[in-house]
Short mmCIF file of N, CA and C and ligand atoms in Angstrom, two decimals:
data_model
loop_
_atom_site.label_atom_id
_atom_site.label_comp_id
_atom_site.label_asym_id
_atom_site.label_seq_id
_atom_site.Cartn_x
_atom_site.Cartn_y
_atom_site.Cartn_z
N UNK A 1 67.07 82.09 94.71
CA UNK A 1 66.30 80.84 94.66
C UNK A 1 67.20 79.71 94.17
N UNK A 2 67.02 78.50 94.75
CA UNK A 2 67.84 77.36 94.34
C UNK A 2 67.57 77.02 92.88
N UNK A 3 68.63 76.57 92.20
CA UNK A 3 68.53 76.30 90.76
C UNK A 3 67.43 75.28 90.45
N UNK A 4 67.30 74.27 91.31
CA UNK A 4 66.31 73.21 91.03
C UNK A 4 64.89 73.78 90.96
N UNK A 5 64.61 74.80 91.76
CA UNK A 5 63.26 75.37 91.76
C UNK A 5 62.97 76.09 90.46
N UNK A 6 63.96 76.80 89.94
CA UNK A 6 63.72 77.52 88.68
C UNK A 6 63.68 76.54 87.52
N UNK A 7 64.41 75.40 87.67
CA UNK A 7 64.38 74.41 86.59
C UNK A 7 63.00 73.79 86.44
N UNK A 8 62.25 73.79 87.55
CA UNK A 8 60.93 73.15 87.52
C UNK A 8 59.91 73.97 86.73
N UNK A 9 60.25 75.19 86.41
CA UNK A 9 59.24 76.04 85.79
C UNK A 9 58.76 75.50 84.45
N UNK A 10 57.44 75.67 84.25
CA UNK A 10 56.90 75.28 82.94
C UNK A 10 56.95 76.47 82.00
N UNK A 11 57.32 77.64 82.56
CA UNK A 11 57.36 78.85 81.75
C UNK A 11 58.69 78.96 81.02
N UNK A 12 58.64 79.08 79.69
CA UNK A 12 59.89 79.42 79.03
C UNK A 12 60.09 80.92 79.20
N UNK A 13 61.33 81.35 79.09
CA UNK A 13 61.67 82.75 79.36
C UNK A 13 60.82 83.72 78.54
N UNK A 14 60.60 83.36 77.29
CA UNK A 14 59.86 84.27 76.42
C UNK A 14 58.42 84.47 76.92
N UNK A 15 57.82 83.37 77.39
CA UNK A 15 56.44 83.49 77.89
C UNK A 15 56.43 84.26 79.22
N UNK A 16 57.42 84.01 80.03
CA UNK A 16 57.53 84.78 81.28
C UNK A 16 57.58 86.28 80.95
N UNK A 17 58.37 86.62 79.94
CA UNK A 17 58.49 88.03 79.53
C UNK A 17 57.15 88.57 79.03
N UNK A 18 56.46 87.76 78.25
CA UNK A 18 55.17 88.22 77.70
C UNK A 18 54.11 88.34 78.80
N UNK A 19 54.15 87.43 79.76
CA UNK A 19 53.22 87.54 80.88
C UNK A 19 53.52 88.79 81.70
N UNK A 20 54.80 89.12 81.81
CA UNK A 20 55.14 90.36 82.51
C UNK A 20 54.65 91.59 81.74
N UNK A 21 54.68 91.51 80.42
CA UNK A 21 54.11 92.62 79.63
C UNK A 21 52.61 92.75 79.91
N UNK A 22 51.95 91.58 80.04
CA UNK A 22 50.51 91.61 80.31
C UNK A 22 50.24 92.15 81.71
N UNK A 23 51.12 91.83 82.64
CA UNK A 23 50.99 92.38 84.00
C UNK A 23 51.01 93.92 83.92
N UNK A 24 51.94 94.43 83.13
CA UNK A 24 52.02 95.89 82.97
C UNK A 24 50.73 96.45 82.35
N UNK A 25 50.22 95.72 81.36
CA UNK A 25 49.01 96.20 80.68
C UNK A 25 47.80 96.21 81.62
N UNK A 26 47.68 95.17 82.45
CA UNK A 26 46.56 95.14 83.42
C UNK A 26 46.73 96.27 84.44
N UNK A 27 47.98 96.51 84.84
CA UNK A 27 48.24 97.62 85.77
C UNK A 27 47.90 98.96 85.12
N UNK A 28 48.22 99.07 83.83
CA UNK A 28 47.90 100.29 83.09
C UNK A 28 46.38 100.47 83.01
N UNK A 29 45.67 99.35 82.78
CA UNK A 29 44.20 99.41 82.74
C UNK A 29 43.67 99.94 84.07
N UNK A 30 44.20 99.41 85.15
CA UNK A 30 43.73 99.82 86.46
C UNK A 30 43.95 101.32 86.67
N UNK A 31 45.13 101.80 86.31
CA UNK A 31 45.44 103.22 86.50
C UNK A 31 44.60 104.10 85.56
N UNK A 32 44.35 103.59 84.36
CA UNK A 32 43.51 104.35 83.42
C UNK A 32 42.11 104.53 84.02
N UNK A 33 41.54 103.42 84.51
CA UNK A 33 40.19 103.49 85.08
C UNK A 33 40.17 104.41 86.30
N UNK A 34 41.22 104.35 87.08
CA UNK A 34 41.30 105.20 88.27
C UNK A 34 41.30 106.68 87.86
N UNK A 35 42.11 107.00 86.86
CA UNK A 35 42.21 108.37 86.39
C UNK A 35 40.87 108.85 85.82
N UNK A 36 40.24 107.99 85.02
CA UNK A 36 38.96 108.35 84.42
C UNK A 36 37.89 108.52 85.51
N UNK A 37 37.95 107.66 86.53
CA UNK A 37 36.99 107.75 87.63
C UNK A 37 37.14 109.08 88.36
N UNK A 38 38.37 109.45 88.61
CA UNK A 38 38.62 110.69 89.34
C UNK A 38 38.13 111.90 88.53
N UNK A 39 38.37 111.86 87.21
CA UNK A 39 37.89 112.97 86.35
C UNK A 39 36.37 113.05 86.41
N UNK A 40 35.70 111.88 86.33
CA UNK A 40 34.22 111.87 86.37
C UNK A 40 33.72 112.42 87.70
N UNK A 41 34.39 112.04 88.77
CA UNK A 41 33.97 112.52 90.10
C UNK A 41 34.11 114.04 90.17
N UNK A 42 35.24 114.53 89.66
CA UNK A 42 35.47 115.99 89.66
C UNK A 42 34.40 116.72 88.86
N UNK A 43 33.95 116.09 87.77
CA UNK A 43 32.96 116.75 86.89
C UNK A 43 31.52 116.53 87.37
N UNK A 44 31.35 115.74 88.43
CA UNK A 44 30.00 115.53 88.97
C UNK A 44 29.26 114.35 88.38
N UNK A 45 29.94 113.51 87.61
CA UNK A 45 29.31 112.29 87.07
C UNK A 45 29.52 111.17 88.09
N UNK A 46 28.72 111.17 89.13
CA UNK A 46 29.00 110.32 90.27
C UNK A 46 28.84 108.83 89.96
N UNK A 47 27.81 108.48 89.18
CA UNK A 47 27.60 107.05 88.88
C UNK A 47 28.71 106.51 87.97
N UNK A 48 29.10 107.33 87.01
CA UNK A 48 30.20 106.91 86.13
C UNK A 48 31.47 106.74 86.96
N UNK A 49 31.68 107.65 87.89
CA UNK A 49 32.88 107.56 88.75
C UNK A 49 32.87 106.26 89.54
N UNK A 50 31.71 105.90 90.12
CA UNK A 50 31.64 104.66 90.90
C UNK A 50 31.93 103.45 90.03
N UNK A 51 31.32 103.46 88.85
CA UNK A 51 31.52 102.38 87.88
C UNK A 51 33.01 102.21 87.57
N UNK A 52 33.69 103.33 87.32
CA UNK A 52 35.09 103.28 86.92
C UNK A 52 36.01 102.96 88.10
N UNK A 53 35.67 103.46 89.29
CA UNK A 53 36.48 103.11 90.48
C UNK A 53 36.42 101.60 90.71
N UNK A 54 35.21 101.04 90.58
CA UNK A 54 35.05 99.60 90.78
C UNK A 54 35.87 98.83 89.75
N UNK A 55 35.83 99.35 88.54
CA UNK A 55 36.58 98.68 87.47
C UNK A 55 38.10 98.77 87.68
N UNK A 56 38.53 99.87 88.24
CA UNK A 56 39.98 100.02 88.54
C UNK A 56 40.42 98.91 89.49
N UNK A 57 39.57 98.61 90.49
CA UNK A 57 39.89 97.54 91.44
C UNK A 57 39.92 96.19 90.73
N UNK A 58 38.97 96.01 89.84
CA UNK A 58 38.88 94.75 89.12
C UNK A 58 40.14 94.51 88.27
N UNK A 59 40.58 95.57 87.60
CA UNK A 59 41.79 95.44 86.76
C UNK A 59 43.02 95.15 87.63
N UNK A 60 43.02 95.72 88.81
CA UNK A 60 44.15 95.43 89.72
C UNK A 60 44.14 93.94 90.09
N UNK A 61 42.95 93.38 90.28
CA UNK A 61 42.84 91.94 90.57
C UNK A 61 43.37 91.12 89.40
N UNK A 62 43.08 91.58 88.19
CA UNK A 62 43.59 90.86 87.01
C UNK A 62 45.12 90.84 87.03
N UNK A 63 45.68 91.98 87.38
CA UNK A 63 47.15 92.07 87.44
C UNK A 63 47.70 91.14 88.53
N UNK A 64 47.04 91.17 89.69
CA UNK A 64 47.50 90.35 90.82
C UNK A 64 47.45 88.86 90.48
N UNK A 65 46.40 88.48 89.81
CA UNK A 65 46.23 87.06 89.44
C UNK A 65 47.38 86.61 88.53
N UNK A 66 47.77 87.49 87.61
CA UNK A 66 48.90 87.16 86.73
C UNK A 66 50.21 87.09 87.52
N UNK A 67 50.37 88.04 88.42
CA UNK A 67 51.60 88.06 89.24
C UNK A 67 51.72 86.74 90.01
N UNK A 68 50.60 86.34 90.61
CA UNK A 68 50.63 85.11 91.42
C UNK A 68 50.89 83.89 90.53
N UNK A 69 50.34 83.90 89.34
CA UNK A 69 50.54 82.77 88.42
C UNK A 69 52.00 82.65 88.00
N UNK A 70 52.58 83.77 87.60
CA UNK A 70 53.99 83.74 87.14
C UNK A 70 54.89 83.22 88.25
N UNK A 71 54.73 83.74 89.46
CA UNK A 71 55.59 83.30 90.56
C UNK A 71 55.31 81.84 90.95
N UNK A 72 54.03 81.45 90.92
CA UNK A 72 53.69 80.06 91.25
C UNK A 72 54.25 79.08 90.23
N UNK A 73 54.53 79.58 89.02
CA UNK A 73 55.05 78.72 87.95
C UNK A 73 56.57 78.74 87.91
N UNK A 74 57.18 79.35 88.89
CA UNK A 74 58.65 79.36 88.95
C UNK A 74 59.29 80.52 88.23
N UNK A 75 58.48 81.45 87.73
CA UNK A 75 59.03 82.64 87.09
C UNK A 75 59.17 83.78 88.09
N UNK A 76 59.37 84.97 87.57
CA UNK A 76 59.49 86.14 88.44
C UNK A 76 58.63 87.26 87.86
N UNK A 77 57.58 87.59 88.60
CA UNK A 77 56.69 88.67 88.16
C UNK A 77 57.26 90.00 88.62
N UNK A 78 57.37 90.92 87.68
CA UNK A 78 57.93 92.24 88.00
C UNK A 78 56.78 93.22 88.26
N UNK A 79 56.81 93.85 89.43
CA UNK A 79 55.80 94.89 89.73
C UNK A 79 56.05 96.05 88.76
N UNK A 80 55.06 96.37 87.94
CA UNK A 80 55.31 97.36 86.88
C UNK A 80 55.29 98.81 87.38
N UNK A 81 56.16 99.61 86.75
CA UNK A 81 56.13 101.05 87.01
C UNK A 81 55.23 101.64 85.92
N UNK A 82 54.19 102.32 86.33
CA UNK A 82 53.22 102.80 85.33
C UNK A 82 53.20 104.33 85.32
N UNK A 83 53.50 104.88 84.15
CA UNK A 83 53.54 106.34 84.03
C UNK A 83 52.72 106.76 82.81
N UNK A 84 52.62 108.06 82.60
CA UNK A 84 51.95 108.62 81.42
C UNK A 84 50.49 108.20 81.28
N UNK A 85 49.78 108.20 82.36
CA UNK A 85 48.34 107.90 82.30
C UNK A 85 47.59 109.19 81.95
N UNK A 86 46.66 109.08 81.03
CA UNK A 86 45.86 110.25 80.63
C UNK A 86 45.05 110.76 81.83
N UNK A 87 45.12 112.06 82.05
CA UNK A 87 44.38 112.61 83.19
C UNK A 87 43.37 113.68 82.78
N UNK A 88 43.43 114.08 81.51
CA UNK A 88 42.54 115.14 81.07
C UNK A 88 41.62 114.62 79.98
N UNK A 89 40.34 114.80 80.16
CA UNK A 89 39.35 114.32 79.19
C UNK A 89 38.48 115.49 78.76
N UNK A 90 37.97 115.42 77.53
CA UNK A 90 37.12 116.51 77.04
C UNK A 90 35.66 116.32 77.39
N UNK A 91 35.25 115.05 77.52
CA UNK A 91 33.83 114.80 77.76
C UNK A 91 33.64 113.40 78.34
N UNK A 92 32.42 113.18 78.87
CA UNK A 92 32.10 111.85 79.40
C UNK A 92 32.13 110.82 78.29
N UNK A 93 31.66 111.23 77.13
CA UNK A 93 31.66 110.31 76.01
C UNK A 93 33.09 109.90 75.65
N UNK A 94 34.01 110.86 75.66
CA UNK A 94 35.41 110.52 75.35
C UNK A 94 35.95 109.49 76.33
N UNK A 95 35.60 109.64 77.61
CA UNK A 95 36.07 108.68 78.62
C UNK A 95 35.69 107.26 78.20
N UNK A 96 34.42 107.10 77.80
CA UNK A 96 33.96 105.74 77.52
C UNK A 96 34.40 105.24 76.13
N UNK A 97 34.60 106.19 75.20
CA UNK A 97 35.14 105.75 73.90
C UNK A 97 36.58 105.28 74.05
N UNK A 98 37.35 106.00 74.86
CA UNK A 98 38.73 105.57 75.11
C UNK A 98 38.76 104.25 75.87
N UNK A 99 37.77 104.07 76.74
CA UNK A 99 37.69 102.81 77.49
C UNK A 99 37.49 101.63 76.54
N UNK A 100 36.58 101.81 75.58
CA UNK A 100 36.34 100.73 74.61
C UNK A 100 37.61 100.47 73.78
N UNK A 101 38.23 101.55 73.32
CA UNK A 101 39.48 101.39 72.53
C UNK A 101 40.52 100.63 73.34
N UNK A 102 40.63 100.99 74.60
CA UNK A 102 41.61 100.34 75.46
C UNK A 102 41.29 98.86 75.62
N UNK A 103 40.02 98.54 75.85
CA UNK A 103 39.65 97.14 76.04
C UNK A 103 39.89 96.32 74.77
N UNK A 104 39.66 96.93 73.61
CA UNK A 104 39.94 96.22 72.36
C UNK A 104 41.44 95.93 72.24
N UNK A 105 42.26 96.91 72.62
CA UNK A 105 43.72 96.70 72.57
C UNK A 105 44.14 95.60 73.54
N UNK A 106 43.51 95.55 74.71
CA UNK A 106 43.85 94.50 75.69
C UNK A 106 43.42 93.14 75.15
N UNK A 107 42.25 93.07 74.53
CA UNK A 107 41.79 91.79 73.96
C UNK A 107 42.79 91.29 72.92
N UNK A 108 43.28 92.21 72.08
CA UNK A 108 44.26 91.80 71.06
C UNK A 108 45.53 91.26 71.72
N UNK A 109 45.97 91.93 72.77
CA UNK A 109 47.19 91.49 73.48
C UNK A 109 46.98 90.10 74.08
N UNK A 110 45.80 89.88 74.67
CA UNK A 110 45.51 88.56 75.25
C UNK A 110 45.47 87.50 74.15
N UNK A 111 44.83 87.81 73.05
CA UNK A 111 44.76 86.84 71.95
C UNK A 111 46.15 86.47 71.45
N UNK A 112 47.02 87.47 71.30
CA UNK A 112 48.38 87.19 70.84
C UNK A 112 49.13 86.31 71.84
N UNK A 113 48.90 86.60 73.10
CA UNK A 113 49.57 85.84 74.16
C UNK A 113 49.09 84.38 74.16
N UNK A 114 47.79 84.21 74.04
CA UNK A 114 47.21 82.86 74.01
C UNK A 114 47.75 82.09 72.81
N UNK A 115 47.80 82.76 71.68
CA UNK A 115 48.31 82.15 70.45
C UNK A 115 49.77 81.72 70.64
N UNK A 116 50.55 82.59 71.26
CA UNK A 116 51.97 82.29 71.48
C UNK A 116 52.13 81.08 72.40
N UNK A 117 51.35 81.04 73.47
CA UNK A 117 51.44 79.93 74.43
C UNK A 117 51.08 78.60 73.76
N UNK A 118 50.06 78.65 72.93
CA UNK A 118 49.63 77.43 72.24
C UNK A 118 50.75 76.92 71.32
N UNK A 119 51.31 77.85 70.54
CA UNK A 119 52.36 77.45 69.59
C UNK A 119 53.61 76.96 70.32
N UNK A 120 53.85 77.50 71.52
CA UNK A 120 55.03 77.08 72.30
C UNK A 120 54.74 75.83 73.12
N UNK A 121 53.50 75.32 73.01
CA UNK A 121 53.05 74.13 73.78
C UNK A 121 53.10 74.36 75.29
N UNK A 122 52.92 75.58 75.71
CA UNK A 122 52.77 75.86 77.15
C UNK A 122 51.27 75.81 77.43
N UNK A 123 50.77 74.60 77.61
CA UNK A 123 49.33 74.43 77.75
C UNK A 123 48.82 74.88 79.12
N UNK A 124 49.70 74.90 80.11
CA UNK A 124 49.28 75.41 81.43
C UNK A 124 48.95 76.90 81.32
N UNK A 125 49.84 77.66 80.68
CA UNK A 125 49.57 79.10 80.53
C UNK A 125 48.39 79.32 79.58
N UNK A 126 48.33 78.50 78.55
CA UNK A 126 47.22 78.58 77.60
C UNK A 126 45.89 78.45 78.34
N UNK A 127 45.83 77.44 79.21
CA UNK A 127 44.59 77.20 79.96
C UNK A 127 44.32 78.33 80.95
N UNK A 128 45.37 78.76 81.64
CA UNK A 128 45.23 79.85 82.61
C UNK A 128 44.64 81.10 81.95
N UNK A 129 45.07 81.36 80.73
CA UNK A 129 44.67 82.60 80.05
C UNK A 129 43.24 82.56 79.49
N UNK A 130 42.63 81.38 79.49
CA UNK A 130 41.26 81.31 78.96
C UNK A 130 40.31 82.19 79.75
N UNK A 131 40.56 82.31 81.05
CA UNK A 131 39.70 83.18 81.88
C UNK A 131 39.76 84.63 81.35
N UNK A 132 40.95 85.06 80.94
CA UNK A 132 41.12 86.43 80.43
C UNK A 132 40.42 86.61 79.08
N UNK A 133 40.42 85.55 78.29
CA UNK A 133 39.74 85.63 76.99
C UNK A 133 38.26 85.91 77.22
N UNK A 134 37.65 85.15 78.12
CA UNK A 134 36.22 85.32 78.41
C UNK A 134 35.96 86.69 79.04
N UNK A 135 36.84 87.08 79.93
CA UNK A 135 36.68 88.37 80.61
C UNK A 135 36.72 89.53 79.62
N UNK A 136 37.66 89.46 78.68
CA UNK A 136 37.77 90.55 77.70
C UNK A 136 36.52 90.63 76.82
N UNK A 137 36.00 89.49 76.45
CA UNK A 137 34.80 89.50 75.63
C UNK A 137 33.67 90.21 76.38
N UNK A 138 33.53 89.91 77.66
CA UNK A 138 32.47 90.54 78.46
C UNK A 138 32.73 92.03 78.64
N UNK A 139 33.99 92.39 78.83
CA UNK A 139 34.29 93.81 79.07
C UNK A 139 34.09 94.65 77.81
N UNK A 140 34.43 94.07 76.67
CA UNK A 140 34.18 94.79 75.42
C UNK A 140 32.68 95.02 75.23
N UNK A 141 31.92 93.97 75.52
CA UNK A 141 30.47 94.07 75.37
C UNK A 141 29.92 95.16 76.30
N UNK A 142 30.42 95.17 77.51
CA UNK A 142 29.99 96.17 78.49
C UNK A 142 30.31 97.59 78.02
N UNK A 143 31.53 97.78 77.52
CA UNK A 143 31.95 99.12 77.04
C UNK A 143 31.08 99.55 75.86
N UNK A 144 30.77 98.63 74.98
CA UNK A 144 29.92 98.97 73.83
C UNK A 144 28.53 99.39 74.29
N UNK A 145 28.03 98.66 75.29
CA UNK A 145 26.69 98.97 75.80
C UNK A 145 26.64 100.38 76.38
N UNK A 146 27.71 100.75 77.07
CA UNK A 146 27.75 102.10 77.66
C UNK A 146 27.71 103.15 76.55
N UNK A 147 28.46 102.93 75.46
CA UNK A 147 28.48 103.92 74.38
C UNK A 147 27.11 103.99 73.69
N UNK A 148 26.45 102.86 73.61
CA UNK A 148 25.10 102.86 73.03
C UNK A 148 24.15 103.76 73.83
N UNK A 149 24.36 103.80 75.13
CA UNK A 149 23.49 104.64 75.99
C UNK A 149 23.56 106.10 75.54
N UNK A 150 24.77 106.55 75.16
CA UNK A 150 24.93 107.94 74.69
C UNK A 150 24.07 108.16 73.45
N UNK A 151 24.09 107.19 72.55
CA UNK A 151 23.35 107.35 71.30
C UNK A 151 21.85 107.26 71.52
N UNK A 152 21.44 106.40 72.42
CA UNK A 152 20.00 106.22 72.66
C UNK A 152 19.41 107.44 73.37
N UNK A 153 20.08 107.89 74.42
CA UNK A 153 19.51 108.99 75.22
C UNK A 153 19.80 110.35 74.58
N UNK A 154 20.99 110.50 73.99
CA UNK A 154 21.37 111.81 73.43
C UNK A 154 21.95 112.69 74.53
N UNK A 155 22.86 113.58 74.14
CA UNK A 155 23.59 114.34 75.15
C UNK A 155 23.02 115.75 75.40
N UNK A 156 21.97 116.09 74.67
CA UNK A 156 21.40 117.44 74.83
C UNK A 156 20.63 117.57 76.14
N UNK A 157 20.45 118.80 76.57
CA UNK A 157 19.62 119.09 77.76
C UNK A 157 20.07 118.29 78.97
N UNK A 158 19.12 117.50 79.51
CA UNK A 158 19.47 116.70 80.70
C UNK A 158 20.04 115.33 80.31
N UNK A 159 20.36 115.19 79.03
CA UNK A 159 20.84 113.90 78.52
C UNK A 159 22.03 113.35 79.29
N UNK A 160 23.01 114.20 79.53
CA UNK A 160 24.22 113.71 80.22
C UNK A 160 23.90 113.23 81.63
N UNK A 161 22.99 113.96 82.28
CA UNK A 161 22.59 113.54 83.63
C UNK A 161 21.91 112.16 83.57
N UNK A 162 21.03 111.99 82.56
CA UNK A 162 20.34 110.71 82.42
C UNK A 162 21.30 109.58 82.04
N UNK A 163 22.27 109.91 81.20
CA UNK A 163 23.27 108.89 80.82
C UNK A 163 24.02 108.43 82.06
N UNK A 164 24.41 109.40 82.89
CA UNK A 164 25.13 109.05 84.11
C UNK A 164 24.26 108.18 85.03
N UNK A 165 22.95 108.46 85.07
CA UNK A 165 22.04 107.62 85.87
C UNK A 165 21.99 106.21 85.31
N UNK A 166 21.92 106.12 83.99
CA UNK A 166 21.75 104.83 83.33
C UNK A 166 23.01 103.97 83.47
N UNK A 167 24.17 104.63 83.52
CA UNK A 167 25.43 103.87 83.65
C UNK A 167 25.43 103.06 84.96
N UNK A 168 24.71 103.58 85.96
CA UNK A 168 24.62 102.83 87.23
C UNK A 168 23.92 101.49 87.04
N UNK A 169 23.07 101.40 86.02
CA UNK A 169 22.31 100.16 85.79
C UNK A 169 23.01 99.18 84.86
N UNK A 170 24.07 99.65 84.22
CA UNK A 170 24.79 98.76 83.30
C UNK A 170 25.38 97.59 84.09
N UNK A 171 25.44 96.45 83.44
CA UNK A 171 25.94 95.22 84.09
C UNK A 171 25.08 94.86 85.30
N UNK A 172 23.77 95.06 85.15
CA UNK A 172 22.83 94.62 86.18
C UNK A 172 22.98 95.36 87.48
N UNK A 173 23.43 96.61 87.37
CA UNK A 173 23.55 97.42 88.59
C UNK A 173 24.68 96.98 89.49
N UNK A 174 25.63 96.25 88.91
CA UNK A 174 26.73 95.76 89.74
C UNK A 174 27.91 96.70 89.68
N UNK A 175 27.76 97.83 88.99
CA UNK A 175 28.88 98.76 88.90
C UNK A 175 29.96 98.23 87.99
N UNK A 176 29.60 97.30 87.11
CA UNK A 176 30.57 96.82 86.14
C UNK A 176 31.32 95.58 86.57
N UNK A 177 31.06 95.10 87.80
CA UNK A 177 31.74 93.88 88.22
C UNK A 177 31.08 92.71 87.52
N UNK A 178 31.84 91.93 86.83
CA UNK A 178 31.25 90.83 86.08
C UNK A 178 31.44 89.53 86.86
N UNK A 179 32.62 89.00 86.86
CA UNK A 179 32.88 87.78 87.62
C UNK A 179 34.15 87.98 88.42
N UNK A 180 34.18 87.60 89.66
CA UNK A 180 35.44 87.66 90.36
C UNK A 180 36.40 86.62 89.78
N UNK A 181 37.68 86.94 89.62
CA UNK A 181 38.58 85.94 89.07
C UNK A 181 38.74 84.76 90.02
N UNK A 182 38.77 83.54 89.50
CA UNK A 182 38.98 82.39 90.37
C UNK A 182 40.39 82.42 90.94
N UNK A 183 40.58 81.77 92.09
CA UNK A 183 41.91 81.73 92.70
C UNK A 183 42.86 80.96 91.79
N UNK A 184 44.16 81.32 91.81
CA UNK A 184 45.16 80.62 90.97
C UNK A 184 45.30 79.21 91.46
FE1 OFO B 1 41.86 93.18 82.59
O1 OFO B 1 40.21 93.24 81.90
FE2 OFO B 1 40.00 94.53 80.58
O2 OFO B 1 41.50 95.43 80.45
#
């Protein structure tokens, strides 16, 4: 790329690096959801599997949106290599508890990134990331709601079957899709 084009970037190198870390994290989220979905499908939790497959696609969109932003800003988005995804789960409850833990970790990463952009006066990235702030808040709420279902229904007897049925209704029966990300 010609030097003048890279000079135009509003991204300082450090923020470009941090955005690339976030790209990796969104890709990791997508692969985690995919793995969890496949485990649920294997175990016969069909509604949970659909919910998680849909979410895997959503997380991939989050990654793509970041990739497009970094490149549109004159940086270079690196397609992440993602390994060591958990593939074995002990229970349906564990799947969703790990999901909540993961979403909390992603929220913290987004908050740190937003804080860094603000302090570096990269207000374009700061503004771009506001969508992720709102998205994480909604996703955490969604994950908490799913775990509440376990406590309300209970896992004894037909409880797990009922929990799996109820998961289909979470997020208004949309399978967990909240808002499509706006175009960059
Ligand atoms: Fe990317 O939304 Fe959660 O992780």
